[in-house]
């Protein structure tokens, strides 16, 4: 199988900069200036990213899941420097606390981190878990969102609630009462918190939806209708609707069809698309449950393949901004996604891998992971951006911006980077 990755494993960096990066890797020197300012001053690199139209100080975000389910996790992420955090997905409900997707509220505390070898033979990690959405009450979720907004006020790390709304099969209608109640409740909490953030909500198409075996027509109907239904119940114009797409059990072309369906039908409502949630293995069993979502290199291979096809098609057109997710385990992987149009990345698994993978031995996992993502001398964001700057022939005294990378596919033949 063809390798989709464009960037060389050995970065193209002159020896003195190589030494600087290694020294920054060995010891934290950015505490006084702050991480991003330090990187700008020392390397002339601007690492800010974007979630839709929202600028974030760096592209690395916490993906929605078990690691963004309580306030102490969110606080640690904010204090230790992540660009943004997407809160665990809540299942929508109506004013009578009824949820048509009640089955997605699964209490499953046990999670394990396992090595996984991809079809191409590359070793990575996956988190195995049998749960799905938020398993406490909707009121508890609103309280977490409120407290998270307080953290935003202290730290300026954007916080994004995530919802899985009702997704009907072809014989059913959408339960609009759930869209109305859930969206309005979240908007109320946002308004009461008076944060200087837009009202943001990310719709999650859960990886476990694959287990329902919906048809292509049903899935495309969701892509067309769901953003419209969310938007209909938002009162403010200061909003970003994010849609996180899943990886259904169809081929790459259908995956492109889903992104195209959003761009063709919902470009005036959807502010960003998160590409793409985990893969689904029908045969894998865990704790008595058959059918488990998974990640690792099969996930990034597939996501990058699909995004490459998509941006090839959209070279001459503008498209809804992309936030990446899936096996972002290095700054280099973040840049692989950025080369396919992504302006930020949402990470889950990398925050859970064994500590021996991290150079820093002290501090929270967020801090250790972010340090690795930025300063690993071989595959960190700084090394990768310096290398890319050299390959592109950009002068060192010009600031090279992370946000220049998602535009590159319009100007150069990406294959030339190989
Ligand atoms: C244990 C676990 C729980 C997750 N729960 C959610 C969720 O509630 N909502 C969601 O949008 N994605 C959820 N995800 C998917 C992640 O947000 C992320 O998109 C995906 O795992 C790919 O990133 P990764 O390869 O860095 O793990 C979950 C992932 C894991 C591993």
mmCIF file of C-alpha atoms in Angstrom, residues 228-410:
data_model
loop_
_atom_site.group_PDB
_atom_site.id
_atom_site.type_symbol
_atom_site.label_atom_id
_atom_site.label_comp_id
_atom_site.label_asym_id
_atom_site.label_seq_id
_atom_site.Cartn_x
_atom_site.Cartn_y
_atom_site.Cartn_z
ATOM 1 C CA UNK A 228 -29.220 23.510 9.419
ATOM 2 C CA UNK A 229 -31.137 22.195 12.427
ATOM 3 C CA UNK A 230 -28.477 23.304 14.904
ATOM 4 C CA UNK A 231 -28.198 26.717 13.287
ATOM 5 C CA UNK A 232 -31.961 27.172 13.320
ATOM 6 C CA UNK A 233 -31.976 27.191 17.132
ATOM 7 C CA UNK A 234 -29.026 29.503 17.724
ATOM 8 C CA UNK A 235 -30.070 33.103 18.351
ATOM 9 C CA UNK A 236 -26.702 34.873 18.179
ATOM 10 C CA UNK A 237 -24.809 35.639 14.971
ATOM 11 C CA UNK A 238 -21.529 35.390 16.888
ATOM 12 C CA UNK A 239 -21.217 31.622 16.481
ATOM 13 C CA UNK A 240 -19.135 28.775 15.119
ATOM 14 C CA UNK A 241 -20.779 25.461 14.305
ATOM 15 C CA UNK A 242 -18.216 22.680 14.040
ATOM 16 C CA UNK A 243 -19.059 19.307 12.523
ATOM 17 C CA UNK A 244 -16.896 16.332 13.414
ATOM 18 C CA UNK A 245 -17.300 13.687 10.732
ATOM 19 C CA UNK A 246 -16.875 9.994 11.349
ATOM 20 C CA UNK A 247 -15.273 7.283 9.221
ATOM 21 C CA UNK A 248 -18.209 5.177 8.001
ATOM 22 C CA UNK A 249 -17.579 1.720 6.600
ATOM 23 C CA UNK A 250 -17.482 2.940 2.993
ATOM 24 C CA UNK A 251 -14.549 3.739 0.737
ATOM 25 C CA UNK A 252 -12.404 6.884 0.552
ATOM 26 C CA UNK A 253 -14.565 8.370 -2.205
ATOM 27 C CA UNK A 254 -17.620 8.312 0.010
ATOM 28 C CA UNK A 255 -15.618 9.982 2.740
ATOM 29 C CA UNK A 256 -14.859 12.793 0.264
ATOM 30 C CA UNK A 257 -18.582 12.874 -0.627
ATOM 31 C CA UNK A 258 -19.391 13.664 3.014
ATOM 32 C CA UNK A 259 -16.998 16.605 3.133
ATOM 33 C CA UNK A 260 -18.282 17.793 -0.233
ATOM 34 C CA UNK A 261 -21.904 17.504 0.974
ATOM 35 C CA UNK A 262 -21.109 19.897 3.829
ATOM 36 C CA UNK A 263 -19.283 22.289 1.530
ATOM 37 C CA UNK A 264 -22.073 22.230 -1.058
ATOM 38 C CA UNK A 265 -25.011 22.473 1.315
ATOM 39 C CA UNK A 266 -23.842 24.038 4.534
ATOM 40 C CA UNK A 267 -20.955 26.412 3.848
ATOM 41 C CA UNK A 268 -23.023 29.298 5.224
ATOM 42 C CA UNK A 269 -23.687 27.494 8.529
ATOM 43 C CA UNK A 270 -20.698 25.254 9.235
ATOM 44 C CA UNK A 271 -17.627 27.127 10.486
ATOM 45 C CA UNK A 272 -15.239 24.185 10.643
ATOM 46 C CA UNK A 273 -15.123 20.438 9.912
ATOM 47 C CA UNK A 274 -13.198 18.069 12.167
ATOM 48 C CA UNK A 275 -11.739 15.266 10.053
ATOM 49 C CA UNK A 276 -12.188 12.399 10.973
ATOM 50 C CA UNK A 277 -13.222 10.406 14.071
ATOM 51 C CA UNK A 278 -11.830 6.895 14.699
ATOM 52 C CA UNK A 279 -12.158 3.706 12.659
ATOM 53 C CA UNK A 280 -14.453 0.882 13.756
ATOM 54 C CA UNK A 281 -13.618 -2.801 14.088
ATOM 55 C CA UNK A 282 -16.732 -5.010 14.147
ATOM 56 C CA UNK A 283 -14.825 -8.042 15.338
ATOM 57 C CA UNK A 284 -12.804 -6.590 18.169
ATOM 58 C CA UNK A 285 -14.162 -7.421 21.621
ATOM 59 C CA UNK A 286 -13.513 -5.593 24.874
ATOM 60 C CA UNK A 287 -15.136 -6.251 28.262
ATOM 61 C CA UNK A 288 -17.942 -8.254 26.675
ATOM 62 C CA UNK A 289 -18.695 -5.676 23.979
ATOM 63 C CA UNK A 290 -18.149 -6.602 20.327
ATOM 64 C CA UNK A 291 -17.403 -3.738 17.939
ATOM 65 C CA UNK A 292 -14.766 -1.245 19.111
ATOM 66 C CA UNK A 293 -13.413 2.049 17.746
ATOM 67 C CA UNK A 294 -9.678 2.284 17.132
ATOM 68 C CA UNK A 295 -6.905 4.539 15.883
ATOM 69 C CA UNK A 296 -3.173 4.419 15.161
ATOM 70 C CA UNK A 297 -1.623 4.675 11.687
ATOM 71 C CA UNK A 298 -4.573 3.104 9.856
ATOM 72 C CA UNK A 299 -6.533 6.143 11.007
ATOM 73 C CA UNK A 300 -4.015 8.809 9.944
ATOM 74 C CA UNK A 301 -3.335 6.930 6.664
ATOM 75 C CA UNK A 302 -7.010 6.961 5.816
ATOM 76 C CA UNK A 303 -7.683 10.531 6.973
ATOM 77 C CA UNK A 304 -4.729 11.943 5.052
ATOM 78 C CA UNK A 305 -5.602 9.954 1.927
ATOM 79 C CA UNK A 306 -9.141 11.321 1.977
ATOM 80 C CA UNK A 307 -8.058 14.896 2.692
ATOM 81 C CA UNK A 308 -5.515 14.727 -0.129
ATOM 82 C CA UNK A 309 -8.305 13.774 -2.548
ATOM 83 C CA UNK A 310 -10.517 16.495 -1.149
ATOM 84 C CA UNK A 311 -8.022 19.359 -1.435
ATOM 85 C CA UNK A 312 -7.023 18.242 -4.924
ATOM 86 C CA UNK A 313 -10.622 18.734 -5.914
ATOM 87 C CA UNK A 314 -10.904 22.064 -4.063
ATOM 88 C CA UNK A 315 -7.598 23.591 -5.247
ATOM 89 C CA UNK A 316 -9.303 26.475 -6.995
ATOM 90 C CA UNK A 317 -12.171 26.870 -4.530
ATOM 91 C CA UNK A 318 -12.484 28.030 -0.945
ATOM 92 C CA UNK A 319 -13.661 25.382 1.480
ATOM 93 C CA UNK A 320 -14.895 25.184 5.069
ATOM 94 C CA UNK A 321 -11.842 25.265 7.394
ATOM 95 C CA UNK A 322 -10.572 21.917 8.611
ATOM 96 C CA UNK A 323 -9.545 20.857 12.112
ATOM 97 C CA UNK A 324 -7.689 17.536 12.033
ATOM 98 C CA UNK A 325 -7.974 14.550 14.327
ATOM 99 C CA UNK A 326 -6.477 11.064 14.174
ATOM 100 C CA UNK A 327 -3.101 9.810 15.348
ATOM 101 C CA UNK A 328 -1.566 13.252 15.766
ATOM 102 C CA UNK A 329 1.450 11.925 17.642
ATOM 103 C CA UNK A 330 4.050 14.533 16.608
ATOM 104 C CA UNK A 331 4.452 18.027 15.239
ATOM 105 C CA UNK A 332 5.329 16.382 11.924
ATOM 106 C CA UNK A 333 1.966 14.593 11.838
ATOM 107 C CA UNK A 334 0.267 17.925 12.594
ATOM 108 C CA UNK A 335 2.077 19.411 9.575
ATOM 109 C CA UNK A 336 1.029 16.443 7.387
ATOM 110 C CA UNK A 337 -2.575 17.384 8.161
ATOM 111 C CA UNK A 338 -1.844 21.110 7.718
ATOM 112 C CA UNK A 339 -0.481 20.390 4.242
ATOM 113 C CA UNK A 340 -3.985 19.031 3.515
ATOM 114 C CA UNK A 341 -5.679 22.217 4.701
ATOM 115 C CA UNK A 342 -5.972 21.698 8.483
ATOM 116 C CA UNK A 343 -5.501 24.750 10.695
ATOM 117 C CA UNK A 344 -5.543 22.891 14.036
ATOM 118 C CA UNK A 345 -5.436 19.374 15.456
ATOM 119 C CA UNK A 346 -7.429 17.557 18.127
ATOM 120 C CA UNK A 347 -5.562 14.905 20.083
ATOM 121 C CA UNK A 348 -6.694 12.144 22.430
ATOM 122 C CA UNK A 349 -4.452 9.088 22.289
ATOM 123 C CA UNK A 350 -1.073 10.860 22.428
ATOM 124 C CA UNK A 351 -1.931 12.204 25.877
ATOM 125 C CA UNK A 352 -2.320 8.636 27.118
ATOM 126 C CA UNK A 353 0.740 6.851 25.760
ATOM 127 C CA UNK A 354 3.357 5.476 28.192
ATOM 128 C CA UNK A 355 5.523 8.140 29.839
ATOM 129 C CA UNK A 356 8.764 6.718 28.485
ATOM 130 C CA UNK A 357 7.810 8.302 25.158
ATOM 131 C CA UNK A 358 8.152 11.766 26.671
ATOM 132 C CA UNK A 359 11.442 13.604 27.280
ATOM 133 C CA UNK A 360 10.054 15.652 30.173
ATOM 134 C CA UNK A 361 9.812 13.634 33.333
ATOM 135 C CA UNK A 362 8.030 16.225 35.487
ATOM 136 C CA UNK A 363 4.668 17.899 35.171
ATOM 137 C CA UNK A 364 1.288 16.909 33.783
ATOM 138 C CA UNK A 365 0.828 14.713 30.729
ATOM 139 C CA UNK A 366 -0.440 17.747 28.882
ATOM 140 C CA UNK A 367 2.813 19.554 29.589
ATOM 141 C CA UNK A 368 4.980 16.569 28.646
ATOM 142 C CA UNK A 369 3.037 15.901 25.460
ATOM 143 C CA UNK A 370 3.010 19.541 24.349
ATOM 144 C CA UNK A 371 6.760 19.826 24.939
ATOM 145 C CA UNK A 372 7.285 16.730 22.795
ATOM 146 C CA UNK A 373 4.933 17.950 20.066
ATOM 147 C CA UNK A 374 6.808 21.250 19.883
ATOM 148 C CA UNK A 375 10.467 20.414 20.529
ATOM 149 C CA UNK A 376 11.211 16.822 19.638
ATOM 150 C CA UNK A 377 14.325 17.384 17.492
ATOM 151 C CA UNK A 378 13.282 14.864 14.835
ATOM 152 C CA UNK A 379 9.533 15.196 14.556
ATOM 153 C CA UNK A 380 8.459 18.191 16.663
ATOM 154 C CA UNK A 381 6.617 21.169 15.178
ATOM 155 C CA UNK A 382 9.641 23.468 15.445
ATOM 156 C CA UNK A 383 11.983 21.011 13.686
ATOM 157 C CA UNK A 384 9.360 20.240 11.044
ATOM 158 C CA UNK A 385 8.593 23.890 10.325
ATOM 159 C CA UNK A 386 12.281 24.837 10.164
ATOM 160 C CA UNK A 387 12.848 21.945 7.777
ATOM 161 C CA UNK A 388 9.864 22.885 5.613
ATOM 162 C CA UNK A 389 11.062 26.495 5.511
ATOM 163 C CA UNK A 390 14.408 25.270 4.171
ATOM 164 C CA UNK A 391 12.825 22.961 1.615
ATOM 165 C CA UNK A 392 10.615 25.799 0.359
ATOM 166 C CA UNK A 393 13.581 28.179 0.202
ATOM 167 C CA UNK A 394 12.021 30.726 2.574
ATOM 168 C CA UNK A 395 14.540 33.060 4.223
ATOM 169 C CA UNK A 396 15.170 32.546 7.934
ATOM 170 C CA UNK A 397 14.637 36.220 8.716
ATOM 171 C CA UNK A 398 11.044 36.116 7.449
ATOM 172 C CA UNK A 399 8.472 34.814 9.928
ATOM 173 C CA UNK A 400 7.161 31.459 8.751
ATOM 174 C CA UNK A 401 3.595 30.895 9.962
ATOM 175 C CA UNK A 402 1.977 27.572 10.726
ATOM 176 C CA UNK A 403 -1.105 29.039 9.049
ATOM 177 C CA UNK A 404 0.858 29.442 5.789
ATOM 178 C CA UNK A 405 1.048 25.645 5.559
ATOM 179 C CA UNK A 406 -2.673 24.973 4.908
ATOM 180 C CA UNK A 407 -2.457 27.383 1.935
ATOM 181 C CA UNK A 408 0.580 25.731 0.341
ATOM 182 C CA UNK A 409 -1.391 23.165 -1.659
ATOM 183 C CA UNK A 410 -2.779 26.042 -3.753
#
